[in-house]
PDB file of C-alpha atoms in Angstrom:
ATOM      1  CA  MET Y   1      -3.933-103.251 213.913  1.00 66.00           C
ATOM      2  CA  ALA Y   2      -1.912-100.202 212.780  1.00 71.00           C
ATOM      3  CA  MET Y   3      -2.136 -98.464 216.151  1.00 76.00           C
ATOM      4  CA  PHE Y   4      -0.866-101.614 217.906  1.00 88.00           C
ATOM      5  CA  ARG Y   5       1.839-102.625 215.432  1.00 87.00           C
ATOM      6  CA  ASN Y   6       4.559-100.328 216.780  1.00 90.00           C
ATOM      7  CA  LEU Y   7       3.616-100.795 220.418  1.00 95.00           C
ATOM      8  CA  GLU Y   8       5.647-103.997 220.792  1.00 93.00           C
ATOM      9  CA  PRO Y   9       9.029-102.389 219.931  1.00 94.00           C
ATOM     10  CA  ILE Y  10       8.180 -99.384 222.121  1.00 96.00           C
ATOM     11  CA  VAL Y  11       7.513-101.770 225.009  1.00 97.00           C
ATOM     12  CA  GLY Y  12      10.807-103.572 224.355  1.00 96.00           C
ATOM     13  CA  LEU Y  13      12.765-100.330 224.259  1.00 97.00           C
ATOM     14  CA  SER Y  14      11.105 -99.125 227.464  1.00 98.00           C
ATOM     15  CA  ARG Y  15      12.194-102.307 229.203  1.00 97.00           C
ATOM     16  CA  ALA Y  16      15.745-101.929 227.876  1.00 97.00           C
ATOM     17  CA  TRP Y  17      15.912 -98.370 229.224  1.00 96.00           C
ATOM     18  CA  GLY Y  18      14.764 -99.445 232.670  1.00 96.00           C
ATOM     19  CA  ILE Y  19      11.468 -97.567 232.519  1.00 96.00           C
ATOM     20  CA  SER Y  20       9.133 -98.687 235.297  1.00 95.00           C
ATOM     21  CA  VAL Y  21       5.710 -97.893 233.825  1.00 96.00           C
ATOM     22  CA  LEU Y  22       4.531 -97.342 230.260  1.00 97.00           C
ATOM     23  CA  THR Y  23       0.940 -96.267 229.615  1.00 96.00           C
ATOM     24  CA  ALA Y  24      -0.452 -96.373 226.078  1.00 96.00           C
ATOM     25  CA  TYR Y  25      -3.632 -94.322 225.759  1.00 95.00           C
ATOM     26  CA  LEU Y  26      -5.389 -96.307 223.041  1.00 93.00           C
ATOM     27  CA  PHE Y  27      -9.093 -95.565 223.214  1.00 92.00           C
ATOM     28  CA  SER Y  28     -10.953 -92.863 225.101  1.00 93.00           C
ATOM     29  CA  LEU Y  29     -14.494 -93.012 226.416  1.00 93.00           C
ATOM     30  CA  GLU Y  30     -15.319 -90.208 223.989  1.00 89.00           C
ATOM     31  CA  ASN Y  31     -14.591 -92.583 221.107  1.00 84.00           C
ATOM     32  CA  LEU Y  32     -17.674 -94.567 222.092  1.00 86.00           C
ATOM     33  CA  HIS Y  33     -19.828 -91.678 220.905  1.00 81.00           C
ATOM     34  CA  ARG Y  34     -18.772 -91.921 217.276  1.00 71.00           C
ATOM     35  CA  PRO Y  35     -21.932 -91.453 215.164  1.00 68.00           C
ATOM     36  CA  ASN Y  36     -23.724 -93.930 212.891  1.00 60.00           C
ATOM     37  CA  SER Y  37     -23.155 -97.590 212.147  1.00 52.00           C
ATOM     38  CA  GLN Y  38     -19.702 -96.988 210.657  1.00 57.00           C
ATOM     39  CA  GLY Y  39     -18.584 -95.516 213.974  1.00 65.00           C
ATOM     40  CA  THR Y  40     -19.965 -98.554 215.800  1.00 81.00           C
ATOM     41  CA  ALA Y  41     -18.034-100.867 213.493  1.00 85.00           C
ATOM     42  CA  GLN Y  42     -14.829 -98.892 214.126  1.00 85.00           C
ATOM     43  CA  VAL Y  43     -15.277 -99.166 217.882  1.00 89.00           C
ATOM     44  CA  GLU Y  44     -15.911-102.914 217.661  1.00 90.00           C
ATOM     45  CA  ASN Y  45     -12.843-103.334 215.446  1.00 91.00           C
ATOM     46  CA  LEU Y  46     -10.628-101.414 217.894  1.00 91.00           C
ATOM     47  CA  MET Y  47     -11.806-103.584 220.762  1.00 94.00           C
ATOM     48  CA  TRP Y  48     -11.052-106.687 218.708  1.00 95.00           C
ATOM     49  CA  CYS Y  49      -7.588-105.334 217.849  1.00 95.00           C
ATOM     50  CA  CYS Y  50      -6.838-104.667 221.518  1.00 96.00           C
ATOM     51  CA  GLU Y  51      -8.033-108.147 222.421  1.00 96.00           C
ATOM     52  CA  ARG Y  52      -5.828-109.658 219.721  1.00 96.00           C
ATOM     53  CA  PHE Y  53      -2.797-107.620 220.809  1.00 96.00           C
ATOM     54  CA  ILE Y  54      -3.206-108.934 224.345  1.00 97.00           C
ATOM     55  CA  GLY Y  55      -3.575-112.527 223.204  1.00 96.00           C
ATOM     56  CA  ASP Y  56      -0.590-112.300 220.870  1.00 95.00           C
ATOM     57  CA  ASN Y  57       1.708-110.873 223.547  1.00 95.00           C
ATOM     58  CA  ILE Y  58       0.853-112.523 226.867  1.00 95.00           C
ATOM     59  CA  ASP Y  59       3.442-115.277 226.516  1.00 95.00           C
ATOM     60  CA  ASN Y  60       6.131-112.959 225.170  1.00 94.00           C
ATOM     61  CA  PHE Y  61       5.573-110.378 227.893  1.00 96.00           C
ATOM     62  CA  SER Y  62       5.551-113.086 230.539  1.00 95.00           C
ATOM     63  CA  ARG Y  63       8.946-114.351 229.374  1.00 95.00           C
ATOM     64  CA  GLN Y  64      10.338-110.823 229.562  1.00 96.00           C
ATOM     65  CA  GLY Y  65       8.935-110.176 233.032  1.00 97.00           C
ATOM     66  CA  ILE Y  66       6.508-107.532 231.775  1.00 98.00           C
ATOM     67  CA  ARG Y  67       3.243-106.845 233.592  1.00 97.00           C
ATOM     68  CA  LEU Y  68       0.293-106.137 231.289  1.00 97.00           C
ATOM     69  CA  GLN Y  69      -2.985-104.585 232.419  1.00 97.00           C
ATOM     70  CA  VAL Y  70      -5.902-102.802 230.813  1.00 97.00           C
ATOM     71  CA  VAL Y  71      -7.201 -99.731 232.679  1.00 97.00           C
ATOM     72  CA  GLY Y  72     -10.513 -98.075 231.955  1.00 97.00           C
ATOM     73  CA  ASP Y  73     -14.257 -98.410 232.356  1.00 97.00           C
ATOM     74  CA  THR Y  74     -14.660-102.177 232.012  1.00 96.00           C
ATOM     75  CA  SER Y  75     -18.457-101.843 231.816  1.00 95.00           C
ATOM     76  CA  ARG Y  76     -18.031-100.225 228.405  1.00 95.00           C
ATOM     77  CA  MET Y  77     -15.757-102.930 226.996  1.00 96.00           C
ATOM     78  CA  SER Y  78     -16.886-106.001 225.106  1.00 95.00           C
ATOM     79  CA  GLY Y  79     -17.117-109.223 227.080  1.00 97.00           C
ATOM     80  CA  SER Y  80     -14.287-110.805 225.100  1.00 97.00           C
ATOM     81  CA  LEU Y  81     -11.983-107.826 225.759  1.00 97.00           C
ATOM     82  CA  ARG Y  82     -12.763-107.991 229.477  1.00 97.00           C
ATOM     83  CA  ARG Y  83     -11.863-111.688 229.478  1.00 97.00           C
ATOM     84  CA  ALA Y  84      -8.624-111.038 227.589  1.00 97.00           C
ATOM     85  CA  ALA Y  85      -7.725-108.250 230.044  1.00 97.00           C
ATOM     86  CA  ALA Y  86      -8.427-110.507 233.023  1.00 97.00           C
ATOM     87  CA  GLU Y  87      -6.292-113.265 231.499  1.00 97.00           C
ATOM     88  CA  ALA Y  88      -3.385-110.853 230.958  1.00 97.00           C
ATOM     89  CA  ASP Y  89      -3.732-109.536 234.489  1.00 97.00           C
ATOM     90  CA  GLU Y  90      -3.586-113.018 235.964  1.00 97.00           C
ATOM     91  CA  ALA Y  91      -0.827-114.337 233.704  1.00 96.00           C
ATOM     92  CA  THR Y  92       1.552-111.426 234.286  1.00 97.00           C
ATOM     93  CA  ARG Y  93       0.693-110.354 237.848  1.00 95.00           C
ATOM     94  CA  HIS Y  94       4.041-111.435 239.308  1.00 95.00           C
ATOM     95  CA  ASN Y  95       6.173-109.705 236.661  1.00 96.00           C
ATOM     96  CA  SER Y  96       8.182-106.636 237.667  1.00 94.00           C
ATOM     97  CA  GLN Y  97      10.559-105.673 234.823  1.00 96.00           C
ATOM     98  CA  LEU Y  98       8.093-103.203 233.300  1.00 97.00           C
ATOM     99  CA  HIS Y  99       4.449-102.393 233.977  1.00 97.00           C
ATOM    100  CA  VAL Y 100       2.493-101.773 230.766  1.00 97.00           C
ATOM    101  CA  MET Y 101      -0.965-100.246 231.077  1.00 97.00           C
ATOM    102  CA  LEU Y 102      -3.294-100.051 228.095  1.00 97.00           C
ATOM    103  CA  GLY Y 103      -5.765 -97.201 228.513  1.00 96.00           C
ATOM    104  CA  PHE Y 104      -8.942 -98.464 226.873  1.00 96.00           C
ATOM    105  CA  CYS Y 105     -12.410 -96.958 227.421  1.00 96.00           C
ATOM    106  CA  TYR Y 106     -10.474 -94.548 229.601  1.00 97.00           C
ATOM    107  CA  SER Y 107     -10.533 -90.808 230.196  1.00 96.00           C
ATOM    108  CA  GLY Y 108      -8.827 -88.616 232.763  1.00 97.00           C
ATOM    109  CA  LYS Y 109     -12.074 -87.018 233.916  1.00 97.00           C
ATOM    110  CA  TRP Y 110     -13.743 -90.415 234.288  1.00 97.00           C
ATOM    111  CA  ASP Y 111     -10.833 -91.684 236.367  1.00 97.00           C
ATOM    112  CA  ILE Y 112     -10.982 -88.770 238.816  1.00 97.00           C
ATOM    113  CA  ALA Y 113     -14.773 -89.039 239.057  1.00 98.00           C
ATOM    114  CA  GLN Y 114     -14.743 -92.798 239.745  1.00 98.00           C
ATOM    115  CA  ALA Y 115     -12.025 -92.317 242.386  1.00 97.00           C
ATOM    116  CA  CYS Y 116     -14.185 -89.663 244.113  1.00 97.00           C
ATOM    117  CA  GLN Y 117     -17.203 -91.969 243.973  1.00 98.00           C
ATOM    118  CA  GLU Y 118     -15.217 -94.771 245.586  1.00 97.00           C
ATOM    119  CA  LEU Y 119     -14.032 -92.466 248.375  1.00 98.00           C
ATOM    120  CA  ALA Y 120     -17.590 -91.173 248.885  1.00 97.00           C
ATOM    121  CA  ARG Y 121     -18.870 -94.738 249.253  1.00 97.00           C
ATOM    122  CA  ALA Y 122     -16.126 -95.488 251.775  1.00 97.00           C
ATOM    123  CA  ALA Y 123     -16.992 -92.353 253.765  1.00 97.00           C
ATOM    124  CA  ARG Y 124     -20.703 -93.245 253.734  1.00 97.00           C
ATOM    125  CA  ALA Y 125     -19.813 -96.696 255.076  1.00 97.00           C
ATOM    126  CA  ASN Y 126     -17.777 -95.026 257.861  1.00 97.00           C
ATOM    127  CA  GLU Y 127     -14.603 -96.626 256.545  1.00 97.00           C
ATOM    128  CA  LEU Y 128     -12.935 -93.217 256.488  1.00 96.00           C
ATOM    129  CA  SER Y 129     -13.615 -89.594 257.397  1.00 97.00           C
ATOM    130  CA  PRO Y 130     -13.869 -86.910 254.729  1.00 95.00           C
ATOM    131  CA  ASP Y 131     -11.012 -85.216 256.560  1.00 96.00           C
ATOM    132  CA  ASP Y 132      -8.847 -88.257 255.758  1.00 96.00           C
ATOM    133  CA  ILE Y 133      -9.051 -87.567 252.031  1.00 96.00           C
ATOM    134  CA  ASP Y 134      -5.876 -86.047 250.650  1.00 96.00           C
ATOM    135  CA  GLU Y 135      -3.980 -86.162 247.367  1.00 94.00           C
ATOM    136  CA  SER Y 136      -2.315 -89.451 248.220  1.00 94.00           C
ATOM    137  CA  LEU Y 137      -5.584 -91.176 249.118  1.00 95.00           C
ATOM    138  CA  LEU Y 138      -7.349 -89.978 245.989  1.00 96.00           C
ATOM    139  CA  ALA Y 139      -4.408 -91.083 243.853  1.00 95.00           C
ATOM    140  CA  SER Y 140      -4.658 -94.544 245.398  1.00 95.00           C
ATOM    141  CA  ARG Y 141      -8.197 -94.917 244.016  1.00 96.00           C
ATOM    142  CA  LEU Y 142      -7.390 -93.953 240.431  1.00 96.00           C
ATOM    143  CA  ALA Y 143      -7.569 -96.741 237.847  1.00 96.00           C
ATOM    144  CA  THR Y 144      -3.862 -96.321 237.169  1.00 95.00           C
ATOM    145  CA  SER Y 145      -3.033 -97.010 240.822  1.00 95.00           C
ATOM    146  CA  VAL Y 146      -2.587-100.650 239.776  1.00 93.00           C
ATOM    147  CA  ALA Y 147       1.000 -99.619 238.958  1.00 90.00           C
ATOM    148  CA  GLY Y 148       1.637 -99.030 242.656  1.00 87.00           C
ATOM    149  CA  GLU Y 149       4.249 -96.538 243.792  1.00 78.00           C
ATOM    150  CA  PHE Y 150       5.007 -95.455 240.219  1.00 73.00           C
ATOM    151  CA  SER Y 151       1.438 -94.595 239.277  1.00 74.00           C
ATOM    152  CA  ALA Y 152       0.771 -91.288 241.030  1.00 74.00           C
ATOM    153  CA  ASP Y 153       2.853 -88.974 238.835  1.00 89.00           C
ATOM    154  CA  ALA Y 154       3.801 -89.478 235.203  1.00 93.00           C
ATOM    155  CA  ASP Y 155       7.256 -88.274 234.179  1.00 95.00           C
ATOM    156  CA  LEU Y 156       6.693 -87.850 230.457  1.00 97.00           C
ATOM    157  CA  VAL Y 157       3.760 -87.448 228.074  1.00 97.00           C
ATOM    158  CA  ILE Y 158       4.311 -87.998 224.351  1.00 97.00           C
ATOM    159  CA  ARG Y 159       1.636 -86.396 222.157  1.00 96.00           C
ATOM    160  CA  THR Y 160       1.687 -87.619 218.581  1.00 96.00           C
ATOM    161  CA  GLY Y 161      -0.127 -86.507 215.435  1.00 95.00           C
ATOM    162  CA  GLY Y 162       0.699 -82.808 215.664  1.00 96.00           C
ATOM    163  CA  GLU Y 163      -1.990 -82.246 218.274  1.00 94.00           C
ATOM    164  CA  LEU Y 164      -1.326 -79.640 220.979  1.00 94.00           C
ATOM    165  CA  ARG Y 165      -3.934 -80.784 223.452  1.00 92.00           C
ATOM    166  CA  LEU Y 166      -4.304 -83.418 226.164  1.00 91.00           C
ATOM    167  CA  SER Y 167      -7.463 -85.058 224.779  1.00 91.00           C
ATOM    168  CA  ASN Y 168      -8.563 -86.189 228.251  1.00 93.00           C
ATOM    169  CA  PHE Y 169      -5.308 -88.018 228.991  1.00 93.00           C
ATOM    170  CA  PRO Y 170      -4.766 -89.137 232.622  1.00 94.00           C
ATOM    171  CA  LEU Y 171      -5.177 -85.604 233.956  1.00 95.00           C
ATOM    172  CA  TRP Y 172      -4.312 -86.055 237.630  1.00 95.00           C
ATOM    173  CA  GLN Y 173      -1.213 -88.092 236.868  1.00 95.00           C
ATOM    174  CA  VAL Y 174       0.398 -85.583 234.475  1.00 94.00           C
ATOM    175  CA  ALA Y 175       0.455 -82.636 236.886  1.00 93.00           C
ATOM    176  CA  TYR Y 176       4.273 -82.561 236.918  1.00 92.00           C
ATOM    177  CA  ALA Y 177       4.970 -84.369 233.656  1.00 94.00           C
ATOM    178  CA  GLU Y 178       7.241 -83.173 230.887  1.00 95.00           C
ATOM    179  CA  PHE Y 179       5.582 -82.960 227.459  1.00 96.00           C
ATOM    180  CA  PHE Y 180       6.936 -83.877 224.045  1.00 97.00           C
ATOM    181  CA  PHE Y 181       4.939 -83.012 220.922  1.00 97.00           C
ATOM    182  CA  THR Y 182       5.581 -84.586 217.534  1.00 97.00           C
ATOM    183  CA  ASP Y 183       3.910 -84.214 214.157  1.00 97.00           C
ATOM    184  CA  LYS Y 184       4.240 -87.938 213.524  1.00 95.00           C
ATOM    185  CA  ALA Y 185       1.044 -89.933 213.781  1.00 94.00           C
ATOM    186  CA  TRP Y 186       1.177 -92.794 216.276  1.00 93.00           C
ATOM    187  CA  PRO Y 187       1.256 -95.582 213.624  1.00 91.00           C
ATOM    188  CA  ASP Y 188       4.415 -93.952 212.183  1.00 93.00           C
ATOM    189  CA  PHE Y 189       6.073 -93.319 215.553  1.00 95.00           C
ATOM    190  CA  GLY Y 190       8.932 -95.816 215.775  1.00 94.00           C
ATOM    191  CA  GLU Y 191      11.910 -96.735 217.901  1.00 95.00           C
ATOM    192  CA  ALA Y 192      14.116 -93.943 216.519  1.00 96.00           C
ATOM    193  CA  ASP Y 193      11.435 -91.385 217.395  1.00 97.00           C
ATOM    194  CA  TYR Y 194      11.037 -92.834 220.861  1.00 98.00           C
ATOM    195  CA  LEU Y 195      14.795 -92.678 221.441  1.00 97.00           C
ATOM    196  CA  GLU Y 196      14.755 -89.018 220.418  1.00 97.00           C
ATOM    197  CA  VAL Y 197      12.053 -88.343 222.996  1.00 97.00           C
ATOM    198  CA  LEU Y 198      13.869 -90.211 225.769  1.00 97.00           C
ATOM    199  CA  ARG Y 199      17.123 -88.351 225.091  1.00 97.00           C
ATOM    200  CA  SER Y 200      15.275 -85.036 225.074  1.00 96.00           C
ATOM    201  CA  PHE Y 201      13.718 -85.936 228.417  1.00 97.00           C
ATOM    202  CA  GLN Y 202      17.140 -86.732 229.884  1.00 95.00           C
ATOM    203  CA  SER Y 203      18.349 -83.224 229.045  1.00 96.00           C
ATOM    204  CA  ARG Y 204      15.461 -81.358 230.639  1.00 94.00           C
ATOM    205  CA  ASP Y 205      15.645 -79.452 233.907  1.00 92.00           C
ATOM    206  CA  ARG Y 206      12.616 -80.669 235.828  1.00 89.00           C
ATOM    207  CA  ARG Y 207      11.260 -78.106 238.285  1.00 84.00           C
ATOM    208  CA  PHE Y 208       8.060 -79.757 239.516  1.00 80.00           C
ATOM    209  CA  GLY Y 209       5.897 -76.652 239.396  1.00 69.00           C
ATOM    210  CA  LEU Y 210       8.525 -74.112 240.433  1.00 64.00           C
TER     211      LEU Y 210
END
């Protein structure tokens, strides 16, 4: 549960700061390819931990007006995690104080590919013309589009653990995002660290590609 333990205070601080959407990238599709039986056990444990985090926080998030959803390839999740995700979706669907998305069995490349597949199926069914497809339409078919108007472009990406790579984060959504890199591993990343990041973000001159 180490990777989930500090997520609750981060969610609370995000709500207090008036942040609209918080996405926690917890488990990539690449993680499913961990070798041998030990890797399989780790994957199963992470799914159980995510399921438990959802169950432990549905009521609390509901009271705070927080929307909670899991985004990712549901076909690769365990049945119990899918049920927990569906329960959270239903229980918090009318909340609007903060939208929390848990990226699980997710990858940026997968998200773009599945959005293209959905648009291709719609074009084949004559529901739209290929000429109708633009950035806005593709963005509306991404898994993260569940966050509505705030889902197309991320404002800030926090990369923990001293890594200087994206690791297949939501690629389309971070086109204009600001990046913050920290040597702290995610389990050690606390409220004070998050406040440092938010204050740094406030001081930046955002140029949106210019």
